[in-house]
Tab-separated table of C-alpha atoms in Angstrom:
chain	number	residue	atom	x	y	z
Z	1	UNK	CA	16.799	-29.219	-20.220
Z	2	UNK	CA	15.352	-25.111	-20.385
Z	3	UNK	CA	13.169	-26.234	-17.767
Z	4	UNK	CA	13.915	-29.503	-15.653
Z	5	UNK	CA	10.668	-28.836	-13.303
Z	6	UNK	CA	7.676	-30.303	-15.427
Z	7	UNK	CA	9.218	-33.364	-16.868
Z	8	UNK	CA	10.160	-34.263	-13.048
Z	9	UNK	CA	7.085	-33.582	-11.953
Z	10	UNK	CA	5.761	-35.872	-14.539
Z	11	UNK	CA	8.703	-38.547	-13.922
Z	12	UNK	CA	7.527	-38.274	-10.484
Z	13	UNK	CA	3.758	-38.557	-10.533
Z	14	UNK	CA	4.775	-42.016	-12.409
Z	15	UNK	CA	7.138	-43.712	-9.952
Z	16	UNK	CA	10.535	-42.801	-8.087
Z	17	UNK	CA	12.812	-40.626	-9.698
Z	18	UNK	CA	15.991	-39.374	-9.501
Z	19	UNK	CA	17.599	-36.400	-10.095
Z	20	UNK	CA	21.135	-35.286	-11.229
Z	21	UNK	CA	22.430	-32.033	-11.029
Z	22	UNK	CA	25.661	-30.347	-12.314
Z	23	UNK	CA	26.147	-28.163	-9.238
Z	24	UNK	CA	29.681	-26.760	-10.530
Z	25	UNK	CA	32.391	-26.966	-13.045
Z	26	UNK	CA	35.905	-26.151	-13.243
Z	27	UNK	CA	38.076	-25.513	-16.400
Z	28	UNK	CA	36.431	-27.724	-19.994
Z	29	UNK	CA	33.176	-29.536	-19.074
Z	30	UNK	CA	30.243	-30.783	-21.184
Z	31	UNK	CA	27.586	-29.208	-19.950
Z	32	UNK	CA	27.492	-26.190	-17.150
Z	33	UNK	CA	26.274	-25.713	-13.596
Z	34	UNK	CA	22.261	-26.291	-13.703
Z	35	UNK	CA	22.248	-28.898	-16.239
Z	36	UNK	CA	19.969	-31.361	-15.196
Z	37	UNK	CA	18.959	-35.018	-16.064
Z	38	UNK	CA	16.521	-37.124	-14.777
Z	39	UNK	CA	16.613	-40.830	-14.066
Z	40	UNK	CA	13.733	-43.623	-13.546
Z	41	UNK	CA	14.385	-47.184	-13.397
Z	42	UNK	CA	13.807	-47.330	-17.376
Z	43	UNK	CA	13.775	-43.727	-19.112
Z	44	UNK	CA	16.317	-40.759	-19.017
Z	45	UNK	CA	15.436	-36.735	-19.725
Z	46	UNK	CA	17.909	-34.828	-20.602
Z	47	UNK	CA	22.125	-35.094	-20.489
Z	48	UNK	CA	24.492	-33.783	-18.531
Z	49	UNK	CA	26.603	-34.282	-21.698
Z	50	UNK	CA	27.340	-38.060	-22.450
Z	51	UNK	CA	30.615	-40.353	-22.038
Z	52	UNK	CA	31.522	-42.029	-18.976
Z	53	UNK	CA	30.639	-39.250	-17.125
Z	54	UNK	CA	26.948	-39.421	-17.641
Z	55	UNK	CA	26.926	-43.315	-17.393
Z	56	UNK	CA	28.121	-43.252	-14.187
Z	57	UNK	CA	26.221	-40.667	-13.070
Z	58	UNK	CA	23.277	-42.152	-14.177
Z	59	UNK	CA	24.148	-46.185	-12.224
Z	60	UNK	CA	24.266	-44.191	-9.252
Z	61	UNK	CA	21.373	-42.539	-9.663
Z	62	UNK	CA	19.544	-45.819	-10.084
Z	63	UNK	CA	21.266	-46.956	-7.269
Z	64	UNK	CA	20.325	-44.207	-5.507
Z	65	UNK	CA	16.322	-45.216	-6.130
Z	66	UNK	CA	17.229	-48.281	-3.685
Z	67	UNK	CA	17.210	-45.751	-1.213
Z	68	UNK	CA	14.117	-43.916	0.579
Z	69	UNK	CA	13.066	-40.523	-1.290
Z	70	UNK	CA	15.318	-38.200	-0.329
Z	71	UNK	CA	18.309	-39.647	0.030
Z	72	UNK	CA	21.326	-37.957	-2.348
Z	73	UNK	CA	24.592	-37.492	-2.314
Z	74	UNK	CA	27.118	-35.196	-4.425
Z	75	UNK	CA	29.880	-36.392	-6.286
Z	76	UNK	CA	33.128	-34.912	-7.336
Z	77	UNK	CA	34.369	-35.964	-11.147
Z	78	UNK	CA	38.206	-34.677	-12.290
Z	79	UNK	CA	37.428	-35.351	-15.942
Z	80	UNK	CA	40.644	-37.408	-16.213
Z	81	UNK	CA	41.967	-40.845	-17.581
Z	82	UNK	CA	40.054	-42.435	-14.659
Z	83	UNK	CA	36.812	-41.625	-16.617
Z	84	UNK	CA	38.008	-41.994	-19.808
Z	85	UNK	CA	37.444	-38.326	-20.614
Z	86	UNK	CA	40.078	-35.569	-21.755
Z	87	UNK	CA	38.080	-32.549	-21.086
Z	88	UNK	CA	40.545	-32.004	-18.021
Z	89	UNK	CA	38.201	-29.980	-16.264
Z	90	UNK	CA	36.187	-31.131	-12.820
Z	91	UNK	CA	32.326	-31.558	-12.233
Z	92	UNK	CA	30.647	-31.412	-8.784
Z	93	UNK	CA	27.311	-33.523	-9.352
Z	94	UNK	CA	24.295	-33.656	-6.940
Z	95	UNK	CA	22.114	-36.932	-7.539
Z	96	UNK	CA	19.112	-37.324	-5.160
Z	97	UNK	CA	16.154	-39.184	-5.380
Z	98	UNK	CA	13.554	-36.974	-5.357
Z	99	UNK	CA	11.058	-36.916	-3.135
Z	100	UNK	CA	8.062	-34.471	-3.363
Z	101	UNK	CA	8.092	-31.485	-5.582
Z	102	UNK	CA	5.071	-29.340	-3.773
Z	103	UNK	CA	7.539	-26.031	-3.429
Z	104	UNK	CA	7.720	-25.979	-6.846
Z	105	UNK	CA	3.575	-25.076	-7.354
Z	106	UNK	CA	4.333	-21.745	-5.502
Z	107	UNK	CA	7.478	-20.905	-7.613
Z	108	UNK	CA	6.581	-17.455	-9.567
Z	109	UNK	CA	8.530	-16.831	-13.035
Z	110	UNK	CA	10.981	-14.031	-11.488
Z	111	UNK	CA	12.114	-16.636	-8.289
Z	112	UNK	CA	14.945	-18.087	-7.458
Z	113	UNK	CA	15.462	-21.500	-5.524
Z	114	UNK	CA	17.266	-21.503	-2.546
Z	115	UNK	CA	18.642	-25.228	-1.494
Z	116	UNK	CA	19.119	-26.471	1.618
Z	117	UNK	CA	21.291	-29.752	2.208
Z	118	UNK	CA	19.714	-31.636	4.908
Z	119	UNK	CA	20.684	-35.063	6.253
Z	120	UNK	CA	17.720	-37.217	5.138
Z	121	UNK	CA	16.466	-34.600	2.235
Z	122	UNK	CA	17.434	-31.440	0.051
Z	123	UNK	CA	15.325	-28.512	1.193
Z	124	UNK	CA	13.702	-26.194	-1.542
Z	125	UNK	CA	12.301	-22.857	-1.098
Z	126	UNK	CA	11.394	-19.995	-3.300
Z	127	UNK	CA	13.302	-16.931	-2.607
Z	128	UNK	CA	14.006	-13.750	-4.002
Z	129	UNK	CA	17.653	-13.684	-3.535
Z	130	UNK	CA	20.300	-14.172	-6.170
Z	131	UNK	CA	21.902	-17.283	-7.354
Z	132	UNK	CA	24.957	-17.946	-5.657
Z	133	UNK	CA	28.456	-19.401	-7.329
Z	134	UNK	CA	29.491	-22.658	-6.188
Z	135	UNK	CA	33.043	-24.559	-6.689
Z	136	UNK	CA	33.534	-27.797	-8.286
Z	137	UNK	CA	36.176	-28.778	-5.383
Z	138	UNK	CA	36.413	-28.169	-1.580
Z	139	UNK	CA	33.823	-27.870	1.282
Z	140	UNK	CA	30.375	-27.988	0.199
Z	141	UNK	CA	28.388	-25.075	1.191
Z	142	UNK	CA	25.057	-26.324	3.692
Z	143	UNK	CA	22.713	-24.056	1.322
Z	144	UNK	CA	22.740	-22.230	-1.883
Z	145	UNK	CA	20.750	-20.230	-3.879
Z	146	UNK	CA	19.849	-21.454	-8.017
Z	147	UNK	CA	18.056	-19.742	-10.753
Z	148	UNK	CA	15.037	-20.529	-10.849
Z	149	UNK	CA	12.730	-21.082	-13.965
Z	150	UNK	CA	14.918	-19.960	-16.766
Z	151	UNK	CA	13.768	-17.497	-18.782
Z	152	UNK	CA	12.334	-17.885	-22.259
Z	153	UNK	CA	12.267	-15.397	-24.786
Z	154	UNK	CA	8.533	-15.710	-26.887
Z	155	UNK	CA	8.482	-16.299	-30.180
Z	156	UNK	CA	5.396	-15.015	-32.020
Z	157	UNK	CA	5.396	-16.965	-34.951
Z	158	UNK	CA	2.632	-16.308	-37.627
Z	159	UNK	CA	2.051	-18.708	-40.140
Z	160	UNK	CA	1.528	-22.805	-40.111
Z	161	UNK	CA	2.545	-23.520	-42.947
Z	162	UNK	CA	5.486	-25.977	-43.834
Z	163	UNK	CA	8.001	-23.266	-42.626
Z	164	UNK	CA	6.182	-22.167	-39.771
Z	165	UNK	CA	5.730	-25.960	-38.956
Z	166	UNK	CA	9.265	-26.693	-39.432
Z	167	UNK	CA	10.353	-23.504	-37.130
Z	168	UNK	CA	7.813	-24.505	-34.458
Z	169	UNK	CA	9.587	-28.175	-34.617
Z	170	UNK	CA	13.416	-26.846	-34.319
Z	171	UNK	CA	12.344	-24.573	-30.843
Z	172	UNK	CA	11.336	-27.542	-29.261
Z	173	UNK	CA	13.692	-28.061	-26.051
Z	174	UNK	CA	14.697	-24.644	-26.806
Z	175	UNK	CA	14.615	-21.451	-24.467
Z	176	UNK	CA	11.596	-20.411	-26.257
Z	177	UNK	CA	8.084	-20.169	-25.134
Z	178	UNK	CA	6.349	-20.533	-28.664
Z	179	UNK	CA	2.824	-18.324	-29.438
Z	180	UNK	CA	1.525	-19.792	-32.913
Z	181	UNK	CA	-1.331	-17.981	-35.187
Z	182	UNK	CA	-2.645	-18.530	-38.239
Z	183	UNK	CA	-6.039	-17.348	-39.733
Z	184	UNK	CA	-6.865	-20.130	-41.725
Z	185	UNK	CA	-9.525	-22.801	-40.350
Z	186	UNK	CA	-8.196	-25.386	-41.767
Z	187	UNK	CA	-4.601	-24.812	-39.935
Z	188	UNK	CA	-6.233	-25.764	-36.917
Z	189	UNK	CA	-3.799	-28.225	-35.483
Z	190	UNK	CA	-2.031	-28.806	-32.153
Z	191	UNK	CA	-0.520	-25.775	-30.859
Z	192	UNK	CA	-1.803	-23.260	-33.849
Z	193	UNK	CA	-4.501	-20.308	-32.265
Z	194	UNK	CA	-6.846	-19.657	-35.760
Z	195	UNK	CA	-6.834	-16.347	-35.126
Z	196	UNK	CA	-10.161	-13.867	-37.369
Z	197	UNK	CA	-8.015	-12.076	-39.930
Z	198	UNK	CA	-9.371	-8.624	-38.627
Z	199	UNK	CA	-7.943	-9.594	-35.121
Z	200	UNK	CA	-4.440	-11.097	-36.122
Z	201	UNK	CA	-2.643	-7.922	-35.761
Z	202	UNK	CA	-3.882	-7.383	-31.970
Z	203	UNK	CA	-1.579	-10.908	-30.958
Z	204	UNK	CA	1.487	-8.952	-31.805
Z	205	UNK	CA	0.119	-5.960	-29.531
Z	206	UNK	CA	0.553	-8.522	-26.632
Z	207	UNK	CA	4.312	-9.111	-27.026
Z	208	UNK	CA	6.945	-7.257	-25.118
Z	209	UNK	CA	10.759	-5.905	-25.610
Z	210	UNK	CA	11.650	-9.026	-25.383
Z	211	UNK	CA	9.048	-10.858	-28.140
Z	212	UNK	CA	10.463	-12.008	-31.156
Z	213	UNK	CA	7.741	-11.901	-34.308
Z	214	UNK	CA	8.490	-14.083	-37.113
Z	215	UNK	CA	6.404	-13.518	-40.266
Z	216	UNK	CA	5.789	-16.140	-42.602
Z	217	UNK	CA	1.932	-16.243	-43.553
Z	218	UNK	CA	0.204	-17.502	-46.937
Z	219	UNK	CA	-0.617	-13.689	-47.843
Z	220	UNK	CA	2.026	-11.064	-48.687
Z	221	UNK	CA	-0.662	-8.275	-47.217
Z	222	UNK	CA	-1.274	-10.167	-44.298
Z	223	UNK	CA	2.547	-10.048	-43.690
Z	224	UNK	CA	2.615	-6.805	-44.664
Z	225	UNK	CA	-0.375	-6.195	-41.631
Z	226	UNK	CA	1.619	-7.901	-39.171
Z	227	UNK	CA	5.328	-5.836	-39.926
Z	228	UNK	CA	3.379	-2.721	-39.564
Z	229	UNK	CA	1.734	-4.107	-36.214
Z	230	UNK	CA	5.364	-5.487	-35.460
Z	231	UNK	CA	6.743	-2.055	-36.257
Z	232	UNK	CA	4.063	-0.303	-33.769
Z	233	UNK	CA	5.182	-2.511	-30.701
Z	234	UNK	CA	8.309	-3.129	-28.552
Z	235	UNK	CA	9.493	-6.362	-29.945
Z	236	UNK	CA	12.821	-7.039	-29.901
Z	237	UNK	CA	12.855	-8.578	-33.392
Z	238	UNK	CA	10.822	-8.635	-36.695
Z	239	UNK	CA	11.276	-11.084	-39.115
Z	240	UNK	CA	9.965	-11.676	-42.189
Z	241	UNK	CA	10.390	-14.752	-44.633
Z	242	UNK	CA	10.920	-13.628	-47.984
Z	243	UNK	CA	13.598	-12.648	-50.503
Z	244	UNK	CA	15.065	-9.870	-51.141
Z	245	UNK	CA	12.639	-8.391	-53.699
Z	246	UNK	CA	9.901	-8.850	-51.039
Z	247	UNK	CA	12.279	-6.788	-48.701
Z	248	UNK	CA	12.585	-4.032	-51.326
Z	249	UNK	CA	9.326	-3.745	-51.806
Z	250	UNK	CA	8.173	-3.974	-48.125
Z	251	UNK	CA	10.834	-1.391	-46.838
Z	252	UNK	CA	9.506	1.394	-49.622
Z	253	UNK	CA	5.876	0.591	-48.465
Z	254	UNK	CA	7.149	1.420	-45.028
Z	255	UNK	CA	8.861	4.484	-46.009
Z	256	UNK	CA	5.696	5.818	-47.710
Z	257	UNK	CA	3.829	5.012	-44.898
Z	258	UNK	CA	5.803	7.046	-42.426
Z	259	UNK	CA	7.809	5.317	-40.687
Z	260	UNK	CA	11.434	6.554	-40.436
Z	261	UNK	CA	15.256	4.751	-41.668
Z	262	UNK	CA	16.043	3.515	-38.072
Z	263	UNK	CA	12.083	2.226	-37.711
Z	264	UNK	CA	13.017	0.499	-40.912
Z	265	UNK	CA	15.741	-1.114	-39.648
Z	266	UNK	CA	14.379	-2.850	-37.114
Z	267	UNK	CA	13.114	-5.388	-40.179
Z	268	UNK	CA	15.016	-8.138	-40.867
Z	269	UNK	CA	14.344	-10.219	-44.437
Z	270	UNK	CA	15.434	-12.638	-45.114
Z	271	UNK	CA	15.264	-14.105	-42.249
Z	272	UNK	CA	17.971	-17.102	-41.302
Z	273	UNK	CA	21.955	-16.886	-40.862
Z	274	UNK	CA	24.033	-16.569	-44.049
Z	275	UNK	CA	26.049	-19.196	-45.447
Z	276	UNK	CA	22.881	-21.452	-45.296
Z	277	UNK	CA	21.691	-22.562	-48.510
Z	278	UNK	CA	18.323	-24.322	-49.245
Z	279	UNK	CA	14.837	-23.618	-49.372
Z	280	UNK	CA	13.804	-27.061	-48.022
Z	281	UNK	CA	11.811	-26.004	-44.855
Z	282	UNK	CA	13.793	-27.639	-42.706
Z	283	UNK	CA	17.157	-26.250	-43.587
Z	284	UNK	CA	14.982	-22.184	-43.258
Z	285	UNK	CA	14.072	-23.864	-40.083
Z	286	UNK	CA	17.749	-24.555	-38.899
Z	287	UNK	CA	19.132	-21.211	-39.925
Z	288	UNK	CA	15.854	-19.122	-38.145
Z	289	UNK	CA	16.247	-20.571	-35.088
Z	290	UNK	CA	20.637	-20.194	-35.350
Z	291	UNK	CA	19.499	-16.801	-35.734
Z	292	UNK	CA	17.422	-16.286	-32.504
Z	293	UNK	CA	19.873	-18.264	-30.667
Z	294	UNK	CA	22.278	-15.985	-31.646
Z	295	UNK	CA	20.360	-13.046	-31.019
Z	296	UNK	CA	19.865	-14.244	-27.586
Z	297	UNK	CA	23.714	-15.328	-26.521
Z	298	UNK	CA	26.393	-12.882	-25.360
Z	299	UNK	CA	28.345	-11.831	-28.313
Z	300	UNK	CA	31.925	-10.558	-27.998
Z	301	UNK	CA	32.042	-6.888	-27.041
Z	302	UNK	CA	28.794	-6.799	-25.399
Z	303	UNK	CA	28.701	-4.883	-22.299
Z	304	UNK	CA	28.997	-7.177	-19.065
């Protein structure tokens, strides 16, 4: 889970919960340090990655609801023969049944978490220092420090139509925080602002150097309205649906307009990784949202 805070609030508010933690890993592991799942006597959110690993993890976390709230214990896992797992890595899980979440209404978006092992409870308090590295093995430190709510790039999408639909159904459980517009009335469905066409271009005016825009309206002037507003802000990506015709076209309208070969550049159409083929919204849907992952992972050669 992106963000493991709401749905265990939730989880909570309905009856005792439990939650597991992958505190650390060492060498190949399914998931990595702050993957979280949380358990209730009949649901599960999230993974820590499946196999034997996860059920075990989650029969003691069930177990661990026999217990008062705030009991927990952490767990060492070589991911072995004795698991039934050839990863051949190790996993240091916390499991704790959770007991009230009230630190978590005064966390602010740039905080961190720093947790404190006590013997009846784990201890959570904001904190502005930095997440600290833990080791699957060995002594277990008596407080650490975790990231805090992770970060989520926004993703401006205009347009709810089938694409726009399909894209806004793919970032789901994604690190994405999604801001949807269309103009049309009739679009007016859960999650879509109906923005006044004469206002549409001030929503990309709100992004940041970090906004992605994705343009994919009914109207090629409408689209060509929102790359110029796109093109007039800091976002860190522009895309517009289209082929490459549409690109041609839009890039000499640019050009005409005034704005310069590396302003130009910052357009990307089609949008969608190569090697993808299909125009079936959900498969443009699949290869968008490849894209922004992409965009927003590491790649080889980028400076540490």
């Amino acid at each position: 889970m992106a963000d493991w805070i709401a749905p265990a609030k939730a989880a909570l508010a309905a009856g005792r919960t439990a939650l597991v933690s992958v505190l650390a890993t060492e060498g190949s592991a399914p998931r990595g340090a702050g993957t979280r799942m949380i358990v209730t006597d009949d649901a599960i959110v999230g993974t820590i990655g499946g196999g034997r690993l996860e059920h075990q993890a989650i029969d003691q976390a069930r177990t661990i609801l026999s217990y008062p709230s705030g009991t927990w214990r952490v767990q060492d896992y070589p991911l072995g023969p004795l698991l039934g797992q050839c990863c051949g890595g190790r996993v240091r899980l916390l499991i704790e049944h959770l007991d009230d979440m009230e630190w978590a209404n005064s966390l602010k978006a740039d905080e961190n978490v720093a947790v404190r092992f006590e013997a009846d409870r784990v201890v959570r308090t904001p904190t502005d220092a930095p997440p600290s590295s833990l080791r699957a093995r060995g002594e277990r430190p008596a407080q650490f420090v975790e990231l805090g709510r992770p970060r989520s790039r926004q993703v401006q999408l205009f347009g709810a139509g089938h694409v726009g639909k399909a894209i806004a159904r793919a970032l789901q459980g994604l690190p994405f925080s999604l801001a949807w517009f269309d103009t049309r009335t009739e679009m007016d469905a859960d999650g879509v602002t109906v923005v006044a066409d004469e206002a549409i271009t001030d929503c990309v005016r709100d992004g940041n150097s970090e906004t992605i825009v994705l343009i994919l309206t009914h109207d090629h002037g409408l689209d060509y309205r929102l790359v110029v507003a796109a093109m007039n802000s800091e976002a860190a990506f522009i895309g517009l649906i289209g082929s490459k015709t549409k690109r041609a076209r839009f890039l000499s309208r640019l050009a005409a307009d005034g704005f310069d070969k590396t302003a130009r550049a910052r357009l990307t159409c089609p949008i969608g990784i190569s090697g993808i083929d299909g125009n079936e919204p959900d498969v443009i849907a699949i290869a968008v949202v490849a894209q922004l992952l992409r965009l927003c992972s590491p790649q080889p050669g980028d400076a540490k």
